[in-house]
Amino acid sequence: EWFFLAQALLRPGQSFSLMSGLAALIEQKLTGLHSYFGQANCFSAPGSPKHLSVSTAFGATVLAASSLETDSYEEELSTAVLKNDLTMPQVPKEDISLRTDDATVMSSAPRSRLARSDTMEASLQSSQLPNLGKFEPLSTLKDEFKFNKSFGEKVDGLIEHEYKGWRRVRGDGNCFYRAVGFGLLEQIIAAPDSKRQVAASALVCKLKNLSFEEKVEDEGHQQFVERLFRVASGHSWQDGGGDLLASFEDKSPDGIDQACIRAIRKLVAQCIIARADDCSLCGGIDFRTLCEVQGLGSPEDFCNTVVLPMGVEAESVVMNALVCALDIGLKLALLDRTEQSGLVFESYEPPGEGNSDHFTVHVQLRPGHYDLLYLECINETSRR
């Protein structure tokens, strides 16, 4: 990265400043843009554009100290540098509609505003990362942005809300579904015998009738259902006592990780289409209206283009449908690096009054990514 930038800046016939270019890159690194194992990921913070102050100039484009949406800009910048093309991309204008200190407005912003594609660099390195990391204390999350005081204060807020730790989730566009799927499964497996078997049986009933056109995908799904059936029958997750985390490391199309993500996507899509005109799931607004007002087309269009394809980031409509489809609770902790708002939570509950005996998955959404959160310390060996 340093070599390509230096080579581009010193290209004959171009009067650019090497030192200012390197300074901008250092500034970018230190502000914590690369958040997951040192890299950027597939989501950005809700309702608050990421800011990067740049004090350098490339050619005729002056990058003044201004507010930039760094995901899209960084991707264009990376592409230009790697192609040795110094015709720099235009700096995107600030979206004034996203500038707010109101936490309620921020939390209700369309999830499409925060969903961004991985950068070119992150996409390559993401494939080399594990699907899921091990349980870590929140101190390591705080270290991810140790140069950002505001982010550190929000992690302290998680501790004040009695969160004990977190788990890294690979950012490949599937991180939300992977986080929720794994988070639910590990709670089922760790539950007392009676609750574990009942919950596993209920999930098997939801999954057993799903089918997939590709043979390798269908085989992976059947393997996934068989694992759950073992748990529902009072046995361990897999023969030989292998743990849940290890079973999610296979990245192949017929692996448990991919099968779990596909199954959740399909259940969510079925829920959105079957209950497209049901106003009870989204605070009095039906899925059809939500899709239309956010410019997502009909529920069928939305499912075919956003929900069902692998590697496509989740939108806000998905959150409401997911808790209904899986009969679980979902709590999102919204973390960003700005000082515009404090720590904000979004809670989603399945339909039905008095349904308090469900599992709740806790997820943190920070610039670029979804990761898992925990209210208790985790013993990995108990997830078998």
GROMACS .gro file of C-alpha atoms in nm:
model
  384
    1GLU     CA    1   0.000   0.000   0.000
    2TRP     CA    2   0.282   0.242   0.093
    3PHE     CA    3   0.477   0.145  -0.219
    4PHE     CA    4   0.186   0.204  -0.456
    5LEU     CA    5   0.103   0.539  -0.300
    6ALA     CA    6   0.464   0.656  -0.314
    7GLN     CA    7   0.494   0.536  -0.674
    8ALA     CA    8   0.177   0.723  -0.770
    9LEU     CA    9   0.280   1.042  -0.597
   10LEU     CA   10   0.623   1.045  -0.761
   11ARG     CA   11   0.495   0.974  -1.110
   12PRO     CA   12   0.686   1.190  -1.361
   13GLY     CA   13   0.504   1.499  -1.475
   14GLN     CA   14   0.284   1.518  -1.166
   15SER     CA   15   0.360   1.780  -0.902
   16PHE     CA   16   0.226   1.614  -0.592
   17SER     CA   17   0.354   1.622  -0.238
   18LEU     CA   18   0.477   1.287  -0.109
   19MET     CA   19   0.476   1.400   0.250
   20SER     CA   20   0.119   1.531   0.240
   21GLY     CA   21  -0.002   1.211   0.077
   22LEU     CA   22   0.165   0.993   0.337
   23ALA     CA   23   0.032   1.218   0.612
   24ALA     CA   24  -0.322   1.168   0.484
   25LEU     CA   25  -0.275   0.791   0.483
   26ILE     CA   26  -0.136   0.796   0.837
   27GLU     CA   27  -0.429   1.009   0.947
   28GLN     CA   28  -0.667   0.761   0.789
   29LYS     CA   29  -0.505   0.469   0.968
   30LEU     CA   30  -0.498   0.638   1.308
   31THR     CA   31  -0.865   0.735   1.301
   32GLY     CA   32  -0.948   0.366   1.305
   33LEU     CA   33  -1.102   0.330   0.962
   34HIS     CA   34  -0.985  -0.029   0.942
   35SER     CA   35  -1.194  -0.175   1.217
   36TYR     CA   36  -1.195  -0.553   1.182
   37PHE     CA   37  -0.863  -0.725   1.232
   38GLY     CA   38  -0.723  -0.395   1.108
   39GLN     CA   39  -0.950  -0.377   0.805
   40ALA     CA   40  -1.273  -0.209   0.702
   41ASN     CA   41  -1.594  -0.406   0.680
   42CYS     CA   42  -1.932  -0.423   0.519
   43PHE     CA   43  -2.146  -0.185   0.725
   44SER     CA   44  -2.131   0.174   0.838
   45ALA     CA   45  -2.286   0.342   1.137
   46PRO     CA   46  -2.655   0.430   1.128
   47GLY     CA   47  -2.756   0.782   1.052
   48SER     CA   48  -2.412   0.936   1.096
   49PRO     CA   49  -2.170   0.961   0.802
   50LYS     CA   50  -1.811   0.875   0.878
   51HIS     CA   51  -1.582   1.173   0.889
   52LEU     CA   52  -1.225   1.205   0.779
   53SER     CA   53  -1.039   1.534   0.776
   54VAL     CA   54  -0.793   1.542   0.490
   55SER     CA   55  -0.542   1.825   0.456
   56THR     CA   56  -0.367   1.752   0.128
   57ALA     CA   57  -0.418   1.811  -0.243
   58PHE     CA   58  -0.403   1.579  -0.544
   59GLY     CA   59  -0.383   1.758  -0.876
   60ALA     CA   60  -0.666   2.007  -0.921
   61THR     CA   61  -0.881   1.839  -0.655
   62VAL     CA   62  -0.845   2.002  -0.318
   63LEU     CA   63  -0.950   1.774  -0.035
   64ALA     CA   64  -1.027   2.032   0.231
   65ALA     CA   65  -1.093   1.940   0.592
   66SER     CA   66  -1.448   1.825   0.533
   67SER     CA   67  -1.694   1.546   0.604
   68LEU     CA   68  -1.647   1.247   0.374
   69GLU     CA   69  -1.831   0.920   0.337
   70THR     CA   70  -1.509   0.727   0.365
   71ASP     CA   71  -1.629   0.382   0.255
   72SER     CA   72  -1.712   0.483  -0.103
   73TYR     CA   73  -1.433   0.739  -0.124
   74GLU     CA   74  -1.169   0.503   0.012
   75GLU     CA   75  -1.274   0.235  -0.235
   76GLU     CA   76  -1.234   0.474  -0.529
   77LEU     CA   77  -0.903   0.598  -0.389
   78SER     CA   78  -0.770   0.244  -0.348
   79THR     CA   79  -0.870   0.158  -0.704
   80ALA     CA   80  -0.706   0.471  -0.845
   81VAL     CA   81  -0.379   0.413  -0.661
   82LEU     CA   82  -0.353   0.045  -0.750
   83LYS     CA   83  -0.418   0.127  -1.116
   84ASN     CA   84  -0.155   0.400  -1.099
   85ASP     CA   85  -0.429   0.639  -1.208
   86LEU     CA   86  -0.403   0.979  -1.044
   87THR     CA   87  -0.729   1.116  -1.179
   88MET     CA   88  -0.877   1.128  -0.834
   89PRO     CA   89  -1.246   1.056  -0.764
   90GLN     CA   90  -1.472   1.341  -0.672
   91VAL     CA   91  -1.523   1.398  -0.302
   92PRO     CA   92  -1.885   1.307  -0.217
   93LYS     CA   93  -2.091   1.591  -0.078
   94GLU     CA   94  -2.206   1.569   0.279
   95ASP     CA   95  -2.558   1.441   0.324
   96ILE     CA   96  -2.709   1.712   0.543
   97SER     CA   97  -3.011   1.495   0.616
   98LEU     CA   98  -2.789   1.265   0.821
   99ARG     CA   99  -2.650   1.540   1.042
  100THR     CA  100  -2.843   1.509   1.363
  101ASP     CA  101  -2.788   1.483   1.734
  102ASP     CA  102  -3.126   1.321   1.786
  103ALA     CA  103  -3.067   0.957   1.878
  104THR     CA  104  -3.421   0.863   1.782
  105VAL     CA  105  -3.382   1.001   1.430
  106MET     CA  106  -3.042   0.838   1.400
  107SER     CA  107  -3.167   0.497   1.503
  108SER     CA  108  -3.457   0.511   1.257
  109ALA     CA  109  -3.248   0.605   0.954
  110PRO     CA  110  -3.280   0.353   0.669
  111ARG     CA  111  -3.033   0.073   0.712
  112SER     CA  112  -2.934   0.128   0.350
  113ARG     CA  113  -2.762   0.449   0.466
  114LEU     CA  114  -2.521   0.245   0.675
  115ALA     CA  115  -2.475  -0.055   0.448
  116ARG     CA  116  -2.156  -0.015   0.247
  117SER     CA  117  -1.957  -0.263   0.041
  118ASP     CA  118  -1.621  -0.387   0.158
  119THR     CA  119  -1.326  -0.202   0.013
  120MET     CA  120  -1.109  -0.380  -0.245
  121GLU     CA  121  -0.838  -0.441   0.012
  122ALA     CA  122  -1.078  -0.566   0.277
  123SER     CA  123  -1.253  -0.803   0.037
  124LEU     CA  124  -0.928  -0.983  -0.034
  125GLN     CA  125  -0.822  -1.009   0.328
  126SER     CA  126  -1.170  -1.094   0.454
  127SER     CA  127  -1.156  -1.426   0.270
  128GLN     CA  128  -0.847  -1.512   0.472
  129LEU     CA  129  -1.010  -1.441   0.809
  130PRO     CA  130  -1.199  -1.695   1.022
  131ASN     CA  131  -1.576  -1.679   0.998
  132LEU     CA  132  -1.596  -1.623   1.372
  133GLY     CA  133  -1.339  -1.528   1.632
  134LYS     CA  134  -1.319  -1.643   1.992
  135PHE     CA  135  -1.489  -1.464   2.279
  136GLU     CA  136  -1.293  -1.153   2.379
  137PRO     CA  137  -1.323  -0.899   2.661
  138LEU     CA  138  -1.454  -0.555   2.566
  139SER     CA  139  -1.111  -0.408   2.633
  140THR     CA  140  -0.996  -0.545   2.296
  141LEU     CA  141  -1.290  -0.375   2.123
  142LYS     CA  142  -1.188  -0.048   2.282
  143ASP     CA  143  -0.832  -0.102   2.158
  144GLU     CA  144  -0.964  -0.126   1.801
  145PHE     CA  145  -1.024   0.251   1.815
  146LYS     CA  146  -0.779   0.356   2.083
  147PHE     CA  147  -0.714   0.686   1.905
  148ASN     CA  148  -1.083   0.778   1.913
  149LYS     CA  149  -1.202   0.900   2.252
  150SER     CA  150  -1.569   0.908   2.154
  151PHE     CA  151  -1.571   0.543   2.047
  152GLY     CA  152  -1.391   0.442   2.364
  153GLU     CA  153  -1.657   0.614   2.571
  154LYS     CA  154  -1.926   0.417   2.390
  155VAL     CA  155  -1.749   0.091   2.467
  156ASP     CA  156  -1.742   0.205   2.830
  157GLY     CA  157  -2.117   0.251   2.790
  158LEU     CA  158  -2.148  -0.115   2.692
  159ILE     CA  159  -1.969  -0.210   3.011
  160GLU     CA  160  -2.207   0.009   3.210
  161HIS     CA  161  -2.493  -0.185   3.051
  162GLU     CA  162  -2.329  -0.502   3.190
  163TYR     CA  163  -2.192  -0.640   2.866
  164LYS     CA  164  -1.893  -0.867   2.929
  165GLY     CA  165  -1.742  -0.934   2.589
  166TRP     CA  166  -1.775  -0.966   2.214
  167ARG     CA  167  -1.698  -1.195   1.921
  168ARG     CA  168  -1.556  -1.092   1.584
  169VAL     CA  169  -1.762  -1.190   1.280
  170ARG     CA  170  -1.613  -1.201   0.931
  171GLY     CA  171  -1.726  -0.912   0.714
  172ASP     CA  172  -1.828  -1.050   0.376
  173GLY     CA  173  -2.177  -0.905   0.339
  174ASN     CA  174  -2.321  -1.192   0.544
  175CYS     CA  175  -2.201  -1.075   0.883
  176PHE     CA  176  -2.545  -0.984   1.020
  177TYR     CA  177  -2.695  -1.324   0.934
  178ARG     CA  178  -2.383  -1.507   1.052
  179ALA     CA  179  -2.384  -1.320   1.384
  180VAL     CA  180  -2.752  -1.384   1.451
  181GLY     CA  181  -2.738  -1.747   1.341
  182PHE     CA  182  -2.435  -1.836   1.549
  183GLY     CA  183  -2.556  -1.629   1.845
  184LEU     CA  184  -2.889  -1.812   1.848
  185LEU     CA  185  -2.737  -2.158   1.807
  186GLU     CA  186  -2.489  -2.115   2.089
  187GLN     CA  187  -2.767  -2.002   2.323
  188ILE     CA  188  -2.978  -2.304   2.229
  189ILE     CA  189  -2.689  -2.546   2.284
  190ALA     CA  190  -2.594  -2.390   2.618
  191ALA     CA  191  -2.953  -2.386   2.750
  192PRO     CA  192  -3.084  -2.634   3.011
  193ASP     CA  193  -3.182  -2.971   2.864
  194SER     CA  194  -3.557  -2.916   2.838
  195LYS     CA  195  -3.534  -2.568   2.688
  196ARG     CA  196  -3.253  -2.675   2.455
  197GLN     CA  197  -3.452  -2.962   2.307
  198VAL     CA  198  -3.771  -2.759   2.270
  199ALA     CA  199  -3.591  -2.469   2.100
  200ALA     CA  200  -3.392  -2.698   1.870
  201SER     CA  201  -3.709  -2.886   1.773
  202ALA     CA  202  -3.889  -2.560   1.692
  203LEU     CA  203  -3.600  -2.451   1.471
  204VAL     CA  204  -3.592  -2.788   1.295
  205CYS     CA  205  -3.963  -2.748   1.215
  206LYS     CA  206  -3.891  -2.410   1.055
  207LEU     CA  207  -3.597  -2.538   0.851
  208LYS     CA  208  -3.687  -2.891   0.744
  209ASN     CA  209  -3.916  -2.789   0.458
  210LEU     CA  210  -3.672  -2.541   0.303
  211SER     CA  211  -3.514  -2.650  -0.023
  212PHE     CA  212  -3.245  -2.510  -0.249
  213GLU     CA  213  -3.199  -2.552  -0.623
  214GLU     CA  214  -2.824  -2.610  -0.616
  215LYS     CA  215  -2.738  -2.964  -0.510
  216VAL     CA  216  -2.440  -2.859  -0.301
  217GLU     CA  217  -2.653  -2.602  -0.116
  218ASP     CA  218  -2.930  -2.850  -0.050
  219GLU     CA  219  -2.681  -3.104   0.082
  220GLY     CA  220  -2.535  -2.842   0.314
  221HIS     CA  221  -2.882  -2.755   0.437
  222GLN     CA  222  -2.964  -3.117   0.513
  223GLN     CA  223  -2.642  -3.148   0.711
  224PHE     CA  224  -2.734  -2.833   0.905
  225VAL     CA  225  -3.081  -2.968   0.988
  226GLU     CA  226  -2.932  -3.301   1.095
  227ARG     CA  227  -2.706  -3.123   1.345
  228LEU     CA  228  -3.005  -2.943   1.493
  229PHE     CA  229  -3.204  -3.266   1.505
  230ARG     CA  230  -2.924  -3.420   1.712
  231VAL     CA  231  -2.956  -3.138   1.964
  232ALA     CA  232  -3.336  -3.170   1.965
  233SER     CA  233  -3.292  -3.540   2.042
  234GLY     CA  234  -3.073  -3.469   2.345
  235HIS     CA  235  -2.737  -3.533   2.181
  236SER     CA  236  -2.434  -3.310   2.123
  237TRP     CA  237  -2.404  -3.077   1.824
  238GLN     CA  238  -2.195  -3.330   1.632
  239ASP     CA  239  -2.039  -3.674   1.668
  240GLY     CA  240  -1.723  -3.679   1.874
  241GLY     CA  241  -1.825  -3.375   2.077
  242GLY     CA  242  -1.694  -3.118   1.829
  243ASP     CA  243  -1.781  -2.763   1.931
  244LEU     CA  244  -2.012  -2.524   1.749
  245LEU     CA  245  -1.744  -2.266   1.676
  246ALA     CA  246  -1.520  -2.517   1.495
  247SER     CA  247  -1.811  -2.633   1.279
  248PHE     CA  248  -1.857  -2.277   1.148
  249GLU     CA  249  -1.503  -2.252   1.014
  250ASP     CA  250  -1.575  -2.432   0.688
  251LYS     CA  251  -1.622  -2.167   0.416
  252SER     CA  252  -1.733  -2.412   0.145
  253PRO     CA  253  -2.085  -2.383  -0.006
  254ASP     CA  254  -2.202  -2.697   0.175
  255GLY     CA  255  -2.048  -2.596   0.509
  256ILE     CA  256  -2.250  -2.520   0.822
  257ASP     CA  257  -2.168  -2.148   0.808
  258GLN     CA  258  -2.304  -2.095   0.458
  259ALA     CA  259  -2.600  -2.327   0.519
  260CYS     CA  260  -2.700  -2.134   0.830
  261ILE     CA  261  -2.681  -1.800   0.649
  262ARG     CA  262  -2.884  -1.925   0.350
  263ALA     CA  263  -3.150  -2.074   0.577
  264ILE     CA  264  -3.196  -1.753   0.776
  265ARG     CA  265  -3.213  -1.546   0.459
  266LYS     CA  266  -3.481  -1.775   0.320
  267LEU     CA  267  -3.687  -1.771   0.640
  268VAL     CA  268  -3.670  -1.391   0.647
  269ALA     CA  269  -3.777  -1.370   0.281
  270GLN     CA  270  -4.070  -1.604   0.341
  271CYS     CA  271  -4.183  -1.392   0.636
  272ILE     CA  272  -4.162  -1.065   0.441
  273ILE     CA  273  -4.364  -1.200   0.149
  274ALA     CA  274  -4.620  -1.395   0.353
  275ARG     CA  275  -4.684  -1.101   0.587
  276ALA     CA  276  -4.626  -0.818   0.341
  277ASP     CA  277  -4.946  -0.638   0.443
  278ASP     CA  278  -4.932  -0.716   0.816
  279CYS     CA  279  -4.906  -0.393   1.016
  280SER     CA  280  -4.836  -0.563   1.350
  281LEU     CA  281  -4.467  -0.634   1.295
  282CYS     CA  282  -4.319  -0.290   1.230
  283GLY     CA  283  -4.493  -0.052   1.464
  284GLY     CA  284  -4.806  -0.016   1.253
  285ILE     CA  285  -4.633  -0.011   0.913
  286ASP     CA  286  -4.643  -0.315   0.686
  287PHE     CA  287  -4.346  -0.457   0.495
  288ARG     CA  288  -4.489  -0.348   0.160
  289THR     CA  289  -4.498   0.015   0.267
  290LEU     CA  290  -4.153  -0.002   0.426
  291CYS     CA  291  -4.003  -0.140   0.106
  292GLU     CA  292  -4.172   0.120  -0.112
  293VAL     CA  293  -4.089   0.429   0.097
  294GLN     CA  294  -3.724   0.325   0.115
  295GLY     CA  295  -3.708   0.278  -0.262
  296LEU     CA  296  -3.660  -0.097  -0.232
  297GLY     CA  297  -3.941  -0.198  -0.468
  298SER     CA  298  -4.207  -0.454  -0.386
  299PRO     CA  299  -4.152  -0.710  -0.107
  300GLU     CA  300  -4.079  -0.969  -0.376
  301ASP     CA  301  -3.826  -0.741  -0.545
  302PHE     CA  302  -3.661  -0.666  -0.213
  303CYS     CA  303  -3.629  -1.033  -0.123
  304ASN     CA  304  -3.493  -1.129  -0.465
  305THR     CA  305  -3.232  -0.853  -0.474
  306VAL     CA  306  -3.138  -0.797  -0.109
  307VAL     CA  307  -3.249  -1.079   0.121
  308LEU     CA  308  -3.190  -1.402  -0.071
  309PRO     CA  309  -2.858  -1.337  -0.251
  310MET     CA  310  -2.552  -1.426  -0.046
  311GLY     CA  311  -2.311  -1.144   0.030
  312VAL     CA  312  -2.575  -0.868   0.024
  313GLU     CA  313  -2.594  -0.658   0.339
  314ALA     CA  314  -2.904  -0.652   0.558
  315GLU     CA  315  -3.150  -0.361   0.543
  316SER     CA  316  -3.372  -0.230   0.821
  317VAL     CA  317  -3.672  -0.428   0.696
  318VAL     CA  318  -3.477  -0.746   0.767
  319MET     CA  319  -3.453  -0.673   1.140
  320ASN     CA  320  -3.829  -0.671   1.188
  321ALA     CA  321  -3.883  -0.981   0.975
  322LEU     CA  322  -3.602  -1.178   1.136
  323VAL     CA  323  -3.739  -1.167   1.492
  324CYS     CA  324  -4.073  -1.288   1.358
  325ALA     CA  325  -3.922  -1.560   1.138
  326LEU     CA  326  -3.697  -1.701   1.412
  327ASP     CA  327  -3.915  -1.609   1.712
  328ILE     CA  328  -3.625  -1.440   1.891
  329GLY     CA  329  -3.539  -1.100   2.031
  330LEU     CA  330  -3.269  -0.882   1.876
  331LYS     CA  331  -3.085  -0.598   2.046
  332LEU     CA  332  -2.851  -0.376   1.844
  333ALA     CA  333  -2.592  -0.152   2.007
  334LEU     CA  334  -2.517   0.129   1.763
  335LEU     CA  335  -2.157   0.243   1.789
  336ASP     CA  336  -1.989   0.505   1.575
  337ARG     CA  337  -1.679   0.723   1.609
  338THR     CA  338  -1.851   1.061   1.611
  339GLU     CA  339  -1.948   1.270   1.910
  340GLN     CA  340  -2.290   1.350   1.763
  341SER     CA  341  -2.465   1.097   1.983
  342GLY     CA  342  -2.402   0.865   2.273
  343LEU     CA  343  -2.448   0.492   2.283
  344VAL     CA  344  -2.783   0.404   2.124
  345PHE     CA  345  -2.972   0.075   2.132
  346GLU     CA  346  -3.242  -0.065   1.903
  347SER     CA  347  -3.457  -0.350   2.033
  348TYR     CA  348  -3.671  -0.583   1.822
  349GLU     CA  349  -3.915  -0.831   1.975
  350PRO     CA  350  -4.112  -1.115   1.814
  351PRO     CA  351  -4.488  -1.067   1.781
  352GLY     CA  352  -4.718  -1.184   2.058
  353GLU     CA  353  -4.786  -1.042   2.400
  354GLY     CA  354  -4.621  -1.202   2.700
  355ASN     CA  355  -4.369  -1.392   2.489
  356SER     CA  356  -4.078  -1.342   2.726
  357ASP     CA  357  -3.924  -1.690   2.718
  358HIS     CA  358  -3.744  -1.640   2.388
  359PHE     CA  359  -3.373  -1.611   2.322
  360THR     CA  360  -3.232  -1.264   2.253
  361VAL     CA  361  -2.924  -1.215   2.037
  362HIS     CA  362  -2.713  -0.908   2.114
  363VAL     CA  363  -2.524  -0.749   1.825
  364GLN     CA  364  -2.310  -0.438   1.795
  365LEU     CA  365  -2.319  -0.232   1.478
  366ARG     CA  366  -2.012  -0.015   1.440
  367PRO     CA  367  -1.869   0.160   1.135
  368GLY     CA  368  -1.848  -0.107   0.872
  369HIS     CA  369  -1.964  -0.414   1.055
  370TYR     CA  370  -2.184  -0.632   1.277
  371ASP     CA  371  -2.023  -0.828   1.562
  372LEU     CA  372  -2.169  -1.026   1.852
  373LEU     CA  373  -2.204  -0.894   2.207
  374TYR     CA  374  -2.239  -1.093   2.528
  375LEU     CA  375  -2.390  -1.023   2.868
  376GLU     CA  376  -2.188  -1.307   3.019
  377CYS     CA  377  -1.845  -1.459   2.975
  378ILE     CA  378  -1.843  -1.752   2.734
  379ASN     CA  379  -1.690  -2.094   2.783
  380GLU     CA  380  -1.635  -2.217   2.428
  381THR     CA  381  -1.614  -2.584   2.532
  382SER     CA  382  -1.972  -2.571   2.664
  383ARG     CA  383  -2.100  -2.503   2.311
  384ARG     CA  384  -2.096  -2.867   2.195
   0.00000   0.00000   0.00000
